[in-house]
């Protein structure tokens, strides 16, 4: 049973998350041969203030 954790900057719509979860589930079904109901997708919304790239905050300044 695959569990896929996706961390994103907060602000993505439910529609976007639905589409991503469906695409990830389909990929596991097609490539790994797992049934769709065995795949769990978890989204973690992260505040830009808590996300850093190359030592720099993603929050808008």
Short mmCIF file of C-alpha atoms in Angstrom, two decimals:
data_model
loop_
_atom_site.label_atom_id
_atom_site.label_comp_id
_atom_site.label_asym_id
_atom_site.label_seq_id
_atom_site.Cartn_x
_atom_site.Cartn_y
_atom_site.Cartn_z
CA UNK A 1 0.00 0.00 0.00
CA UNK A 2 1.82 3.13 -1.18
CA UNK A 3 1.49 6.29 0.86
CA UNK A 4 2.57 9.40 -1.03
CA UNK A 5 3.24 12.57 0.96
CA UNK A 6 3.28 15.77 -1.09
CA UNK A 7 4.47 18.99 0.54
CA UNK A 8 3.43 22.20 -1.20
CA UNK A 9 3.39 25.87 -0.46
CA UNK A 10 -0.07 26.63 0.88
CA UNK A 11 -2.63 28.15 -1.41
CA UNK A 12 -3.33 25.38 -3.94
CA UNK A 13 -7.03 24.90 -4.60
CA UNK A 14 -8.92 21.73 -3.76
CA UNK A 15 -9.36 21.18 -7.51
CA UNK A 16 -5.60 21.19 -8.06
CA UNK A 17 -5.07 18.77 -5.18
CA UNK A 18 -7.83 16.50 -6.50
CA UNK A 19 -6.16 16.41 -9.93
CA UNK A 20 -2.73 15.76 -8.44
CA UNK A 21 -4.04 12.96 -6.22
CA UNK A 22 -5.80 11.35 -9.19
CA UNK A 23 -2.67 11.58 -11.35
CA UNK A 24 -0.45 10.08 -8.63
CA UNK A 25 -2.95 7.28 -8.03
CA UNK A 26 -3.15 6.52 -11.76
CA UNK A 27 0.65 6.48 -12.03
CA UNK A 28 0.94 3.92 -9.23
CA UNK A 29 -1.82 1.82 -10.80
CA UNK A 30 -0.20 1.86 -14.25
CA UNK A 31 3.46 1.61 -13.26
CA UNK A 32 3.51 -0.28 -9.96
CA UNK A 33 0.39 -2.34 -10.58
CA UNK A 34 -1.29 -1.34 -7.32
CA UNK A 35 -5.08 -1.06 -7.22
CA UNK A 36 -6.36 2.52 -6.94
CA UNK A 37 -7.91 1.91 -3.52
CA UNK A 38 -4.51 0.90 -2.14
CA UNK A 39 -2.89 4.28 -2.84
CA UNK A 40 -3.06 7.02 -0.22
CA UNK A 41 -2.06 10.59 -1.06
CA UNK A 42 -1.47 13.10 1.75
CA UNK A 43 -0.97 16.81 1.15
CA UNK A 44 0.91 18.98 3.61
CA UNK A 45 0.41 22.71 3.11
CA UNK A 46 3.44 24.66 4.25
CA UNK A 47 3.49 28.37 4.96
CA UNK A 48 5.99 30.25 2.77
CA UNK A 49 7.52 31.55 6.03
CA UNK A 50 8.47 27.94 6.85
CA UNK A 51 9.85 27.01 3.41
CA UNK A 52 13.42 27.90 2.51
CA UNK A 53 15.34 27.34 -0.72
CA UNK A 54 19.09 27.93 -0.79
CA UNK A 55 18.80 29.46 2.68
CA UNK A 56 16.21 32.01 1.60
CA UNK A 57 12.61 32.14 2.79
CA UNK A 58 9.85 31.71 0.22
CA UNK A 59 7.71 34.31 2.01
CA UNK A 60 7.12 37.45 0.04
CA UNK A 61 9.03 40.42 1.31
#
